[in-house]
Amino acid sequence: MNIQETFDALIENEQIGKAIAFAKADHDNSIKEHKEFIMCESPTFNEKKRAAMYAERLKDNGIDDVVLDDYVNVYGYRRGTGNGPTVLVEAHMDTVFPFGSVKEIRDENGIMYAPGCTDDTRGMTAVLAALRAMNEAGIKTKGDIIFAGTSREEGMGGLGGMRDLIKYGPKADTSISVDGASTEHITYQATGFKTYKVVFKGIGGHAYCDFGDMANPLHAAARAVAKIADFEVPKEPKTTFCVSNFHAGNDAGIHAIVPEATIKFNIRSDSQEILDNLEKRCFAAIQEACDEETARWGKDTITWISEKYVDVPAGPQDPHTPVVEAALIAGRYFTPEENKDKVELSKGGCVNGNMAIGAGIPCVTIGGGPLNGKVHSLDEYFPYTEAYRLPQEIVVLLCMAAGVEGICDSIIR
C-alpha cells in the first residue's frame, strides 16, 4: 500500500475508529490533566518536577522501562510485535516562563488562559491522550514506539534535551515531535541557528581625563553592531540576523570609558552553508570594528572574546519523506473543515525536529496553528473545545509510522 492507501485502511478500520472515538470521549479528562501540568511550572533548565510527573503518567499508561535520564529527559517503550521500525514521539517539557508566572488558570467559554498553556504543555498532554486512546482500543503496532518528554527546548536550552536524547538515548528510525496544540502547521525542514555573546575589552578610564589616551570598547561594539545591521541576506532560503542585547557600563560610571562592552546576537538560516558563512561575516565585522576603534586612537588595542550559547544545525528534508507525507494527509483529515485549506508544510522551523533531521533521522513536527494563542507571552491562551483532534492525529500518525498488526505495514522504508 502507498501512504494514502495506508491512511485509508487505518481510518476505515473498526479498531482505529475506536481509538479515534475514545480520544474525543477522553477530552474532558485530557483537559483536566493538561491543567495539572500547567500548574507544575517548568522553566528551561528546571524541568525535574514536571519530568517526574510525566514519567509517572507514562508508567500509569503501561509504558515499559520508563527512564528519567541525567539530561532530564523522560522516555519509555510501548512495545510492538517486533516486525516494524522504532518510532520516537516526543514533546518538550519546558516553558519560557520563570517560576511564579502561573498564578492561576483562567477558563472562559472554552478558552484557557495561562503562561505556557500551549507551548508545550498541550503537546505533552496530547501525546498522553493519544497513548490512552491506543491502549483503550488495544492497538498492537508492529514497531516499538518510544514515548518521550524532552528538556531544554526553549531559549538558551537550544533544543539541548532533544540533542542529548538522540545522542545518548534509545535509537529510533523515525521521529515525530509535537509542539503546540493544532493540526494545521507541519514543520519538515530544519532552520539552523547560532547564538553568541561577544565581549569587547579595553583599558577603561575617565571620560574626560583619559579621552584620547585609550580606545573605547563600547564604541567598538557599536561599530560592530552597525556593520552587522547593514548586512544583506537572502530571502530564500530564509536567513535572519539580530543583535538582541547590548550591555556596557552603569549609572555609577556614567562619566567613564568602560573597560568592556557586551553584545549578544542570533543568526538563523534554512541553509547550513549560508548560516556558517553568516557566522564568519559577523566575526569579521567584529574584528574590523575593533581594528577601526584601535586605529582611531592608536594608543591601545581593543580585543574581544566570544561564547557560543546555542548551535543548532540546519537541514533539508524531502517533502515526500514518508512521515512528512503522512503528517500532511493526517493533518488535512483531522483539521476542522473551515481550516483545511490552511494545512501546509513549513520549509523551516526552530523546533526539536531540527536535531533529528540533523542526525539523519526522518522527522516531522506537528502542533502549530491557530490554537496556539500568544505563545511566549504572559497572555498565552488555548481554545480547547476541539483539542481532541490533535491526539486523534497523533494516534493515526503513529500507527502509520509503526505499522499495525492485521491492518497495515509501516510506511517507513
Coordinates of C-alpha atoms in Angstrom, one line a residue:
M1 CA 0.0 0.0 0.0
N2 CA 1.1 3.6 -0.6
I3 CA 0.9 6.2 2.1
Q4 CA -2.7 7.4 1.2
E5 CA -3.9 3.8 1.0
T6 CA -2.3 3.1 4.4
F7 CA -4.1 6.0 5.9
D8 CA -7.4 5.0 4.3
A9 CA -7.0 1.4 5.6
L10 CA -6.5 2.7 9.1
I11 CA -9.4 5.2 9.1
E12 CA -11.7 2.6 7.8
N13 CA -10.7 0.1 10.5
E14 CA -13.0 -0.5 13.4
Q15 CA -10.2 -0.8 16.0
I16 CA -8.6 2.5 14.9
G17 CA -12.1 4.1 14.8
K18 CA -12.4 3.0 18.5
A19 CA -9.2 4.8 19.3
I20 CA -10.3 8.0 17.5
A21 CA -13.7 7.9 19.2
F22 CA -12.0 7.4 22.6
A23 CA -9.7 10.4 22.1
K24 CA -12.8 12.6 21.7
A25 CA -14.6 11.0 24.7
D26 CA -11.5 11.4 26.8
H27 CA -11.4 15.2 26.0
D28 CA -12.5 16.4 29.4
N29 CA -10.1 14.1 31.2
S30 CA -7.3 15.3 28.9
I31 CA -8.0 19.0 29.6
K32 CA -8.1 18.2 33.4
E33 CA -4.7 16.6 33.1
H34 CA -3.5 19.5 31.0
K35 CA -4.4 22.0 33.7
E36 CA -2.5 19.9 36.3
F37 CA 0.7 20.1 34.2
I38 CA 0.2 23.8 33.7
M39 CA 0.3 24.3 37.4
C40 CA 3.6 22.3 37.6
E41 CA 5.8 25.1 36.3
S42 CA 8.8 24.0 34.3
P43 CA 11.2 26.8 33.2
T44 CA 14.0 25.8 30.9
F45 CA 16.8 24.1 33.0
N46 CA 14.3 23.5 35.8
E47 CA 12.1 20.7 34.4
K48 CA 12.8 18.0 37.0
K49 CA 9.4 18.2 38.8
R50 CA 7.4 18.1 35.6
A51 CA 9.6 15.4 34.2
A52 CA 9.0 13.2 37.3
M53 CA 5.2 13.9 36.9
Y54 CA 5.4 12.9 33.2
A55 CA 7.3 9.8 34.0
E56 CA 4.6 8.7 36.4
R57 CA 1.9 9.3 33.8
L58 CA 3.8 7.2 31.3
K59 CA 4.1 4.4 33.8
D60 CA 0.4 4.7 34.7
N61 CA -0.4 4.2 31.0
G62 CA 1.6 1.0 30.5
I63 CA 4.8 2.3 29.2
D64 CA 7.7 -0.1 29.9
D65 CA 11.2 0.7 31.2
V66 CA 10.5 4.4 31.9
V67 CA 13.7 6.4 32.4
L68 CA 14.3 9.9 33.7
D69 CA 17.9 10.3 32.5
D70 CA 20.8 12.5 33.5
Y71 CA 19.7 15.1 31.0
V72 CA 16.2 15.4 32.5
N73 CA 14.6 13.7 29.5
V74 CA 11.9 11.1 30.1
Y75 CA 11.3 8.1 27.9
G76 CA 9.9 4.6 27.8
Y77 CA 8.6 2.0 25.4
R78 CA 5.2 0.9 24.1
R79 CA 6.4 -2.4 22.7
G80 CA 5.4 -3.6 19.3
T81 CA 5.4 -7.1 17.9
G82 CA 8.9 -6.7 16.6
N83 CA 8.1 -6.5 12.9
G84 CA 8.4 -2.8 12.3
P85 CA 10.6 0.3 12.8
T86 CA 11.2 2.1 16.1
V87 CA 9.3 5.3 16.2
L88 CA 10.0 8.2 18.6
V89 CA 7.2 10.6 19.6
E90 CA 8.1 13.5 21.9
A91 CA 7.1 16.8 23.3
H92 CA 9.2 19.2 25.2
M93 CA 8.5 19.8 28.9
D94 CA 9.9 23.3 29.4
T95 CA 8.3 26.7 29.1
V96 CA 9.8 30.1 28.7
F97 CA 8.4 31.4 31.9
P98 CA 10.2 31.7 35.3
F99 CA 8.8 30.2 38.5
G100 CA 5.9 32.2 39.8
S101 CA 4.5 33.2 36.4
V102 CA 1.5 30.9 36.6
K103 CA -0.8 32.4 39.3
E104 CA -4.0 30.7 38.1
I105 CA -5.7 29.2 35.1
R106 CA -8.5 31.4 33.8
D107 CA -11.1 29.4 31.9
E108 CA -13.7 31.3 29.9
N109 CA -16.0 30.0 27.2
G110 CA -13.8 27.1 26.1
I111 CA -10.6 29.1 26.3
M112 CA -8.0 28.7 29.0
Y113 CA -5.5 31.5 29.8
A114 CA -2.2 30.8 31.5
P115 CA 1.5 31.2 30.7
G116 CA 2.7 28.0 29.0
C117 CA -0.7 26.6 28.5
T118 CA 0.0 25.7 24.9
D119 CA 3.8 25.7 24.3
D120 CA 4.4 22.9 25.0
T121 CA 2.1 21.8 27.8
R122 CA -0.5 20.9 25.3
G123 CA 2.0 18.9 23.2
M124 CA 2.8 16.8 26.2
T125 CA -0.8 16.1 27.2
A126 CA -1.9 15.4 23.6
V127 CA 0.8 12.7 23.5
L128 CA -0.6 11.2 26.7
A129 CA -4.1 11.4 25.3
A130 CA -3.1 9.5 22.2
L131 CA -1.4 6.9 24.3
R132 CA -4.6 6.3 26.3
A133 CA -6.6 6.0 23.1
M134 CA -4.2 3.4 21.6
N135 CA -4.4 1.4 24.8
E136 CA -8.2 1.6 25.1
A137 CA -8.5 0.3 21.5
G138 CA -5.9 -2.4 22.1
I139 CA -3.8 -1.4 19.1
K140 CA -0.8 -3.6 18.5
T141 CA 1.8 -1.8 16.5
K142 CA 4.5 -3.7 14.6
G143 CA 7.3 -1.4 15.6
D144 CA 8.1 -0.2 19.1
I145 CA 7.1 3.4 20.0
I146 CA 9.2 5.4 22.3
F147 CA 7.1 8.0 24.2
A148 CA 9.3 10.8 25.5
G149 CA 9.3 14.2 27.1
T150 CA 12.4 16.4 26.4
S151 CA 14.1 19.1 28.4
R152 CA 15.7 22.4 27.4
E153 CA 13.9 23.1 24.1
E154 CA 13.4 26.8 24.6
G155 CA 15.7 29.8 24.5
M156 CA 19.1 29.2 26.0
G157 CA 18.3 25.5 26.2
G158 CA 18.9 25.4 22.4
L159 CA 17.0 22.1 21.8
G160 CA 19.5 20.5 24.2
G161 CA 17.2 17.9 25.5
M162 CA 16.4 16.5 22.1
R163 CA 20.0 16.7 21.1
D164 CA 21.0 14.6 24.2
L165 CA 18.1 12.2 23.7
I166 CA 19.2 11.4 20.2
K167 CA 22.9 11.2 21.1
Y168 CA 22.7 9.2 24.3
G169 CA 19.2 7.8 24.4
P170 CA 17.3 5.0 22.6
K171 CA 17.7 4.7 18.8
A172 CA 14.8 5.5 16.6
D173 CA 14.2 5.0 12.8
T174 CA 11.8 8.0 12.6
S175 CA 10.7 10.8 14.9
I176 CA 7.5 12.8 15.5
S177 CA 7.7 15.9 17.6
V178 CA 4.5 17.5 19.0
D179 CA 5.0 21.2 19.6
G180 CA 1.7 23.1 20.2
A181 CA -2.0 22.3 20.0
S182 CA -3.2 22.4 16.4
T183 CA -3.3 20.2 13.4
E184 CA -2.6 22.7 10.7
H185 CA 1.1 23.5 10.7
I186 CA 3.7 20.9 9.8
T187 CA 7.4 21.6 10.0
Y188 CA 9.6 19.3 7.9
Q189 CA 12.9 21.1 7.5
A190 CA 15.3 22.5 10.0
T191 CA 16.2 26.1 10.4
G192 CA 19.7 26.3 11.8
F193 CA 20.6 29.0 14.3
K194 CA 23.5 30.1 16.4
T195 CA 23.6 32.5 19.4
Y196 CA 26.7 34.2 20.7
K197 CA 27.9 36.5 23.4
V198 CA 30.8 38.8 22.4
V199 CA 32.7 40.8 25.0
F200 CA 34.8 43.8 23.8
K201 CA 37.7 44.6 26.1
G202 CA 39.9 47.7 26.6
I203 CA 41.6 49.6 29.4
G204 CA 38.8 51.8 30.8
G205 CA 39.2 55.2 32.4
H206 CA 37.8 58.7 32.9
A207 CA 35.5 60.0 30.1
Y208 CA 37.3 63.4 30.2
C209 CA 40.7 62.9 31.7
D210 CA 41.6 59.9 29.7
F211 CA 40.0 60.9 26.4
G212 CA 42.3 60.4 23.5
D213 CA 44.6 58.1 25.5
M214 CA 42.6 55.0 25.0
A215 CA 40.1 53.3 22.7
N216 CA 36.6 52.7 23.9
P217 CA 35.2 49.1 23.9
L218 CA 31.6 50.4 23.8
H219 CA 32.4 52.4 20.6
A220 CA 33.9 49.3 19.1
A221 CA 30.8 47.3 20.0
A222 CA 28.7 50.0 18.4
R223 CA 30.7 49.9 15.2
A224 CA 30.3 46.1 15.1
V225 CA 26.5 46.4 15.6
A226 CA 26.3 49.0 12.8
K227 CA 28.2 46.8 10.4
I228 CA 26.0 43.8 11.2
A229 CA 22.9 45.9 10.8
D230 CA 23.9 46.7 7.2
F231 CA 24.2 43.0 6.2
E232 CA 22.1 41.8 3.3
V233 CA 20.9 38.2 3.4
P234 CA 18.8 36.1 1.0
K235 CA 15.1 35.8 1.4
E236 CA 15.3 32.2 0.1
P237 CA 16.5 30.2 1.8
K238 CA 15.2 32.3 4.6
T239 CA 18.1 33.8 6.6
T240 CA 18.0 36.3 9.5
F241 CA 20.2 38.1 12.0
C242 CA 19.5 40.0 15.2
V243 CA 21.7 41.8 17.7
S244 CA 19.4 41.3 20.7
N245 CA 21.5 42.6 23.6
F246 CA 23.9 45.4 24.2
H247 CA 25.4 46.0 27.7
A248 CA 28.1 48.3 29.0
G249 CA 28.7 50.5 32.0
N250 CA 26.4 51.6 34.8
D251 CA 25.0 54.7 36.2
A252 CA 27.7 55.0 38.8
G253 CA 30.2 55.1 36.0
I254 CA 28.3 57.3 33.7
H255 CA 31.3 59.5 33.1
A256 CA 33.7 56.6 32.4
I257 CA 35.2 54.9 29.4
V258 CA 34.1 51.4 30.1
P259 CA 36.7 48.6 30.3
E260 CA 34.3 46.2 28.4
A261 CA 31.1 46.0 26.5
T262 CA 29.0 43.0 25.6
I263 CA 26.7 42.2 22.7
K264 CA 24.6 39.1 22.0
F265 CA 23.4 38.1 18.6
N266 CA 21.4 35.4 16.9
I267 CA 21.7 34.2 13.3
R268 CA 19.4 31.8 11.5
S269 CA 19.1 30.2 8.1
D270 CA 17.4 27.3 6.4
S271 CA 20.8 26.6 4.7
Q272 CA 23.8 25.4 6.8
E273 CA 26.2 26.8 4.2
I274 CA 24.7 30.2 4.4
L275 CA 24.5 30.1 8.2
D276 CA 28.1 29.2 8.5
N277 CA 29.1 32.0 6.1
L278 CA 26.9 34.5 8.0
E279 CA 28.8 33.5 11.2
K280 CA 32.1 34.3 9.5
R281 CA 30.8 37.6 8.4
C282 CA 29.7 38.5 11.9
F283 CA 33.1 37.8 13.4
A284 CA 34.8 39.6 10.5
A285 CA 32.7 42.7 11.2
I286 CA 33.5 42.4 14.9
Q287 CA 37.3 42.3 14.2
E288 CA 37.0 45.2 11.7
A289 CA 35.2 47.2 14.4
C290 CA 37.9 46.5 16.9
D291 CA 40.6 47.4 14.4
E292 CA 38.9 50.7 13.5
E293 CA 38.4 51.8 17.1
T294 CA 42.0 50.8 17.9
A295 CA 43.3 52.8 14.9
R296 CA 41.1 55.8 15.7
W297 CA 43.2 56.4 18.9
G298 CA 46.4 54.4 18.2
K299 CA 47.4 54.0 21.9
D300 CA 46.0 50.7 22.9
T301 CA 44.2 47.7 21.4
I302 CA 40.5 46.7 21.6
T303 CA 40.2 42.9 21.9
W304 CA 37.2 40.6 22.0
I305 CA 36.3 37.1 23.2
S306 CA 33.1 35.1 22.3
E307 CA 31.0 32.5 23.9
K308 CA 28.6 30.3 21.9
Y309 CA 25.3 29.7 23.6
V310 CA 23.4 27.8 21.0
D311 CA 24.3 25.9 17.8
V312 CA 21.5 24.1 16.1
P313 CA 22.1 22.6 12.7
A314 CA 20.1 23.4 9.6
G315 CA 18.9 20.6 7.4
P316 CA 16.9 19.9 4.3
Q317 CA 14.4 17.0 4.1
D318 CA 12.4 15.9 1.1
P319 CA 8.7 16.8 1.4
H320 CA 8.0 13.3 0.1
T321 CA 9.7 11.7 3.1
P322 CA 7.0 9.1 4.2
V323 CA 6.5 10.6 7.7
V324 CA 6.1 14.1 6.2
E325 CA 3.5 12.9 3.6
A326 CA 1.7 11.0 6.3
A327 CA 1.5 14.1 8.6
L328 CA 0.1 16.2 5.7
I329 CA -2.6 13.6 5.0
A330 CA -3.5 13.2 8.6
G331 CA -3.4 16.9 9.3
R332 CA -5.8 17.6 6.5
Y333 CA -8.2 14.9 7.7
F334 CA -8.3 15.9 11.3
T335 CA -8.3 19.7 10.8
P336 CA -11.8 21.4 11.1
E337 CA -13.4 21.9 7.7
E338 CA -13.1 25.7 7.8
N339 CA -9.3 25.5 8.2
K340 CA -8.4 22.5 5.9
D341 CA -7.0 24.8 3.2
K342 CA -4.5 26.2 5.8
V343 CA -2.8 22.8 6.4
E344 CA 0.6 23.3 4.9
L345 CA 4.2 22.2 5.1
S346 CA 6.6 24.8 6.6
K347 CA 10.1 24.7 5.0
G348 CA 11.9 25.9 8.1
G349 CA 11.5 25.9 11.8
C350 CA 13.4 26.1 15.1
V351 CA 12.0 23.1 16.8
N352 CA 13.2 19.8 18.3
G353 CA 12.8 18.1 14.9
N354 CA 15.9 20.0 13.9
M355 CA 18.0 17.7 16.0
A356 CA 16.5 14.6 14.5
I357 CA 16.9 15.9 10.9
G358 CA 20.5 17.0 11.7
A359 CA 21.2 13.4 12.9
G360 CA 19.7 11.9 9.6
I361 CA 16.5 10.7 11.2
P362 CA 13.3 11.3 9.2
C363 CA 11.2 13.6 11.3
V364 CA 8.1 15.8 11.3
T365 CA 7.0 18.4 13.8
I366 CA 3.2 18.9 14.3
G367 CA 1.1 21.1 16.6
G368 CA 1.5 24.5 15.1
G369 CA -1.6 26.5 14.0
P370 CA -4.5 28.7 15.2
L371 CA -5.0 27.1 18.6
N372 CA -1.6 28.5 19.7
G373 CA -2.6 31.9 21.1
K374 CA 0.1 34.5 22.1
V375 CA 2.7 31.8 22.9
H376 CA 5.7 33.0 24.9
S377 CA 3.7 35.8 26.4
L378 CA 2.0 36.1 29.8
D379 CA -1.3 36.4 27.9
E380 CA -0.9 32.9 26.3
Y381 CA -4.2 31.2 25.7
F382 CA -5.6 28.0 24.3
P383 CA -9.0 27.5 22.7
Y384 CA -9.6 23.8 23.7
T385 CA -13.1 23.0 22.5
E386 CA -11.9 20.7 19.7
A387 CA -8.4 20.0 21.1
Y388 CA -9.1 16.2 20.8
R389 CA -8.3 16.5 17.1
L390 CA -4.5 16.6 17.8
P391 CA -4.5 13.3 19.9
Q392 CA -6.5 11.7 17.1
E393 CA -4.0 12.8 14.5
I394 CA -1.1 11.5 16.7
V395 CA -2.8 8.1 17.0
V396 CA -3.1 7.6 13.3
L397 CA 0.3 9.1 12.5
L398 CA 2.0 6.7 15.0
C399 CA 0.1 3.8 13.5
M400 CA 1.2 4.7 10.0
A401 CA 4.8 5.0 11.1
A402 CA 5.0 1.9 13.2
G403 CA 2.5 -0.3 11.3
V404 CA -0.4 -2.2 12.9
E405 CA -0.8 -5.9 13.1
G406 CA -3.7 -7.1 10.9
I407 CA -4.1 -3.7 9.2
C408 CA -1.0 -2.3 7.6
D409 CA 2.7 -2.3 7.4
S410 CA 4.8 0.7 8.4
I411 CA 5.2 3.5 5.8
I412 CA 8.8 3.9 6.8
R413 CA 11.1 2.4 4.3

